[in-house]
PDB file of C-alpha atoms in Angstrom:
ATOM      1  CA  UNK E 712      41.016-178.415-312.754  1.00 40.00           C
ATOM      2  CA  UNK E 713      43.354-175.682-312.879  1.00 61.00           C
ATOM      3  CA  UNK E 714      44.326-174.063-309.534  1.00 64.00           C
ATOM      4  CA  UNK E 715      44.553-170.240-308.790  1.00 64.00           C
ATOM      5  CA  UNK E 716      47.197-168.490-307.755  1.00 72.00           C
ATOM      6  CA  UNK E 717      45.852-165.168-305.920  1.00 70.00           C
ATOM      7  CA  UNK E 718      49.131-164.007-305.644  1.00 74.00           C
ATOM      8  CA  UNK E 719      50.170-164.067-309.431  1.00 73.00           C
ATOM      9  CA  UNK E 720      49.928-160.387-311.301  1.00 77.00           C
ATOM     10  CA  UNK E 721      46.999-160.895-312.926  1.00 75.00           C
ATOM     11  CA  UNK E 722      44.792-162.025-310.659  1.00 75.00           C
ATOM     12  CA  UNK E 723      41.864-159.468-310.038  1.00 74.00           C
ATOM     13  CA  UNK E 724      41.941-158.892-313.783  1.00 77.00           C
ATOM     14  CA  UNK E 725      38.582-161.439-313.855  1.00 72.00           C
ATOM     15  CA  UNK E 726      36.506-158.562-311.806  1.00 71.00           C
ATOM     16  CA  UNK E 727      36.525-156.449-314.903  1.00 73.00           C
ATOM     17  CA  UNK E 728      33.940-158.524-316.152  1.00 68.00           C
ATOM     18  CA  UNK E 729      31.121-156.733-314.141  1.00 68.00           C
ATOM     19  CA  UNK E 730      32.535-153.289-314.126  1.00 72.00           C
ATOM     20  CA  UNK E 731      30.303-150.958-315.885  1.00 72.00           C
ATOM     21  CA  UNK E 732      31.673-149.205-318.854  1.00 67.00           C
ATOM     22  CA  UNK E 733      31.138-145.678-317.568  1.00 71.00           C
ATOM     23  CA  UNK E 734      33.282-146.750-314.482  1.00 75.00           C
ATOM     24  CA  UNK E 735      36.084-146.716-316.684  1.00 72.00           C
ATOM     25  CA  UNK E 736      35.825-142.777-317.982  1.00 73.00           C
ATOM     26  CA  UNK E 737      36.158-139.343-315.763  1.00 76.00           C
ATOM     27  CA  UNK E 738      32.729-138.419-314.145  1.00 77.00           C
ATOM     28  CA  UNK E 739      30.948-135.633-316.023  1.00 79.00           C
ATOM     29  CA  UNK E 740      31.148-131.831-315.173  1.00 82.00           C
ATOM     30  CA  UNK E 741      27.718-131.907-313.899  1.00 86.00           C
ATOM     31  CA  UNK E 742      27.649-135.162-312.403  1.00 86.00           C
ATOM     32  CA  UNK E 743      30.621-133.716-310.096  1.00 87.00           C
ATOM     33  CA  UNK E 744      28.893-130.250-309.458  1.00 90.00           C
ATOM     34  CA  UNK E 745      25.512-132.250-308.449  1.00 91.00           C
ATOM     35  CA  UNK E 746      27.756-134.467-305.974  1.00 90.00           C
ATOM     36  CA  UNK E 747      29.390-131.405-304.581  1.00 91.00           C
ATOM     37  CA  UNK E 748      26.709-129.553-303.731  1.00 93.00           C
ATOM     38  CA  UNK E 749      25.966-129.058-300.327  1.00 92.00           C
ATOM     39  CA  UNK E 750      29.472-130.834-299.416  1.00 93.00           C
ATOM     40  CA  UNK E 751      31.745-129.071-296.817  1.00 95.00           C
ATOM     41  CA  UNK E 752      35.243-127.995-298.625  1.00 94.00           C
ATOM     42  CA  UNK E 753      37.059-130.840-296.743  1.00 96.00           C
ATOM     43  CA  UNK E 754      34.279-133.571-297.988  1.00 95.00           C
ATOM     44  CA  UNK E 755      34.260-131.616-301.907  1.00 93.00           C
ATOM     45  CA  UNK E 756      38.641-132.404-301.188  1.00 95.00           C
ATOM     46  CA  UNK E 757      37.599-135.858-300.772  1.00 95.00           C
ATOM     47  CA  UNK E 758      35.489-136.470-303.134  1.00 92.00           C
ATOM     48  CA  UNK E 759      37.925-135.161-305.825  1.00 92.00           C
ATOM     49  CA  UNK E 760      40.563-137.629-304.259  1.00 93.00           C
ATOM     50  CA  UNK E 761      38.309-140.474-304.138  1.00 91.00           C
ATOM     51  CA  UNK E 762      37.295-139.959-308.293  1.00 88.00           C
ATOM     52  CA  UNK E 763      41.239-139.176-309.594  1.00 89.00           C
ATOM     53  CA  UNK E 764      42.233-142.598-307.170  1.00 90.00           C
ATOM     54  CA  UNK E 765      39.266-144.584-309.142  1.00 85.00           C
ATOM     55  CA  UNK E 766      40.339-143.123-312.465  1.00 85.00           C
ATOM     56  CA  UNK E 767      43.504-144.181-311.670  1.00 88.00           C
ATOM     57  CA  UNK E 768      42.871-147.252-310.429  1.00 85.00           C
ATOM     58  CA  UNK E 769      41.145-148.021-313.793  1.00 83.00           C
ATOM     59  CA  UNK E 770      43.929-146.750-315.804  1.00 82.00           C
ATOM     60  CA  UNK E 771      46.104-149.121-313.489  1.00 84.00           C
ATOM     61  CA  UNK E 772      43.555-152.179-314.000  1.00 82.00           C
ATOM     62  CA  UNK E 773      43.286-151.866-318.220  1.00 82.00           C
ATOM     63  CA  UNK E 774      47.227-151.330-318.512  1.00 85.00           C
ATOM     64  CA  UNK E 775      47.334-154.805-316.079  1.00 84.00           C
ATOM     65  CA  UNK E 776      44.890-156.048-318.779  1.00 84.00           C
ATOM     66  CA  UNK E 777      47.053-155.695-322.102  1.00 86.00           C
ATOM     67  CA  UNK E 778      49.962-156.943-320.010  1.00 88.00           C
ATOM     68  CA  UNK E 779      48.039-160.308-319.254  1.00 86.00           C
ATOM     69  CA  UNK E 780      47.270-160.658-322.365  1.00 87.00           C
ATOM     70  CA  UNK E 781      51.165-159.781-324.353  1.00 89.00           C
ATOM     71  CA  UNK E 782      52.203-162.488-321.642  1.00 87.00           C
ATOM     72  CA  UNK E 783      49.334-164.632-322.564  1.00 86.00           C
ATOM     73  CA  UNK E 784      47.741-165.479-319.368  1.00 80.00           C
ATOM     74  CA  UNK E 785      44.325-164.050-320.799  1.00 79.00           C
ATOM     75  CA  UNK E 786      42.553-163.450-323.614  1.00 79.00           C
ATOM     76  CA  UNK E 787      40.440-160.676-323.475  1.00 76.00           C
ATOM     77  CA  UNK E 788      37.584-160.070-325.424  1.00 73.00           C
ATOM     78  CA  UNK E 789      35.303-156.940-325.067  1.00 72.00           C
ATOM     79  CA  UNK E 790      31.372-157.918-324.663  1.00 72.00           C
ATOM     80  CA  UNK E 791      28.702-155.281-324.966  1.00 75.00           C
ATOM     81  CA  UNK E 792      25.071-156.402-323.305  1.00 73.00           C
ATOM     82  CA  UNK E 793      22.809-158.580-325.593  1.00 74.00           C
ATOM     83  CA  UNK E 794      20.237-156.646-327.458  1.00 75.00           C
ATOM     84  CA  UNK E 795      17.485-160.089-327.283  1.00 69.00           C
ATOM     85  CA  UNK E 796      17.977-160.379-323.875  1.00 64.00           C
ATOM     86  CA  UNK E 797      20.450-160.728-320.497  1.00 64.00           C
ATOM     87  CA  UNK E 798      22.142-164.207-320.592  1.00 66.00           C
ATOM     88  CA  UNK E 799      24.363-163.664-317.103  1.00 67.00           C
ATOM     89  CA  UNK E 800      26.718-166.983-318.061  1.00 69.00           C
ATOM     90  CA  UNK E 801      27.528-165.920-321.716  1.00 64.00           C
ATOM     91  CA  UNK E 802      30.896-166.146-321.111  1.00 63.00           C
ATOM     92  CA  UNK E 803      30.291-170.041-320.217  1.00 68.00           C
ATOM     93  CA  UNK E 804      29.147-171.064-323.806  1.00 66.00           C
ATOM     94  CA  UNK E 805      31.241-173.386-325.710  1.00 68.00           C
ATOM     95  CA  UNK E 806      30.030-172.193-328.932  1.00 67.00           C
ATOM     96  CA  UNK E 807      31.560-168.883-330.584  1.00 68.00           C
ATOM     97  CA  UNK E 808      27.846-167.019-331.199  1.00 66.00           C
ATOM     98  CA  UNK E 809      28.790-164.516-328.124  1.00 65.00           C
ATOM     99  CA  UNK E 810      31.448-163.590-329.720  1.00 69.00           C
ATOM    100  CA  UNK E 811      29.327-162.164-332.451  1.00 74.00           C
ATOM    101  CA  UNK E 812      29.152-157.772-332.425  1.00 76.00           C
ATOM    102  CA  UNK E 813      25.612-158.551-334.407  1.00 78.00           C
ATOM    103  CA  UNK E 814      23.390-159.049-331.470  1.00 77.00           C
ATOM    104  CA  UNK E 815      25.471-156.724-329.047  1.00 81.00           C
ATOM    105  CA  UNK E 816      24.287-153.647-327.888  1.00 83.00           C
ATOM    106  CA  UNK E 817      26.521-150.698-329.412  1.00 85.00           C
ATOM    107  CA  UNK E 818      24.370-147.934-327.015  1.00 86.00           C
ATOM    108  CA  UNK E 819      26.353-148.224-323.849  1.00 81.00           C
ATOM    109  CA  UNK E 820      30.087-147.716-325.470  1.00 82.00           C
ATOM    110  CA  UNK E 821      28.661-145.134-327.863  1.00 88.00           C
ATOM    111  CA  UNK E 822      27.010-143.531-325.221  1.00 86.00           C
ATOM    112  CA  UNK E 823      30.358-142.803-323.374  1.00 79.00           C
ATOM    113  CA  UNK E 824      32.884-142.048-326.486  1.00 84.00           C
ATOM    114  CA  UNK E 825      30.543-139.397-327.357  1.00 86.00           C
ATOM    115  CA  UNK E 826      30.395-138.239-323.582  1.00 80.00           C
ATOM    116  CA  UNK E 827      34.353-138.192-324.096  1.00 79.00           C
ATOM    117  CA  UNK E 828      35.256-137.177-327.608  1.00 83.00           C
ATOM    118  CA  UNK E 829      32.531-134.560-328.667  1.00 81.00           C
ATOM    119  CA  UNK E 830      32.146-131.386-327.377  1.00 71.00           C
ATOM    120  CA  UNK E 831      28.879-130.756-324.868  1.00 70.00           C
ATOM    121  CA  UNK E 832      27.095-127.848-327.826  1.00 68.00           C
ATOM    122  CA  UNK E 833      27.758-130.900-330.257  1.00 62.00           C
ATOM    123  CA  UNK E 834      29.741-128.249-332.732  1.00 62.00           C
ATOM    124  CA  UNK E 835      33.117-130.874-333.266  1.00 59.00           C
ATOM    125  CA  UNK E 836      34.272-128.424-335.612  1.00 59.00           C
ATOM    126  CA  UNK E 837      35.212-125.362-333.882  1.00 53.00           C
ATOM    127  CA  UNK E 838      38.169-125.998-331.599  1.00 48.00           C
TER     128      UNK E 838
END
């Protein structure tokens, strides 16, 4: 058994593992608008505060990430949800068939590049 040492730099880095993938990008225009509304100037302050502190934080967290793994404490591999199914210990298996990208779900990454890279009238072209 290996022991744990919550005090080395990494440690944390093993919560990533349920942190959804949307978590990770700025919150869209009209997602922020919708929150706002109805929000005093003071609490519209905060809430700006409180998403550029989690966008940092995540920032913080994925550089923490590829530091872990150039020292090689971890090994990180990126795991999209099962398209057959929801196997919550996938990560236990002692086979490599998880590692597989042919029965992963592309949707949710997709999803969000396209939220982040394209344009919201969908014309990429005119810039």
């Amino acid at each position: 058994s290996e022991d744990i040492d919550a005090f080395h730099e990494s440690f944390g880095l093993h919560l990533m593992r349920e942190k959804p993938i949307r978590e990770h990008f700025p919150m869209e225009e009209q997602e922020r608008e919708a929150r706002r509304a109805g929000l005093s100037p003071d609490e519209q302050r905060e809430l700006d505060e409180e998403a550029r502190r989690n966008l940092r934080a995540s920032c913080v967290q994925y550089l923490n990430l590829i530091k872990a793994e150039g020292s090689g404490d971890v090994h990180v591999h990126v795991h999209l949800p099962y398209l057959d199914g929801n196997d919550a210990e996938w990560y236990k298996r002692e086979d490599e068939v998880w590692k597989s990208r042919e029965r992963q779900d592309l949707t949710p990454l997709l999803t969000e590049l396209e939220r982040v890279y394209l344009p919201p009238d969908g014309d990429a072209d005119s810039a």
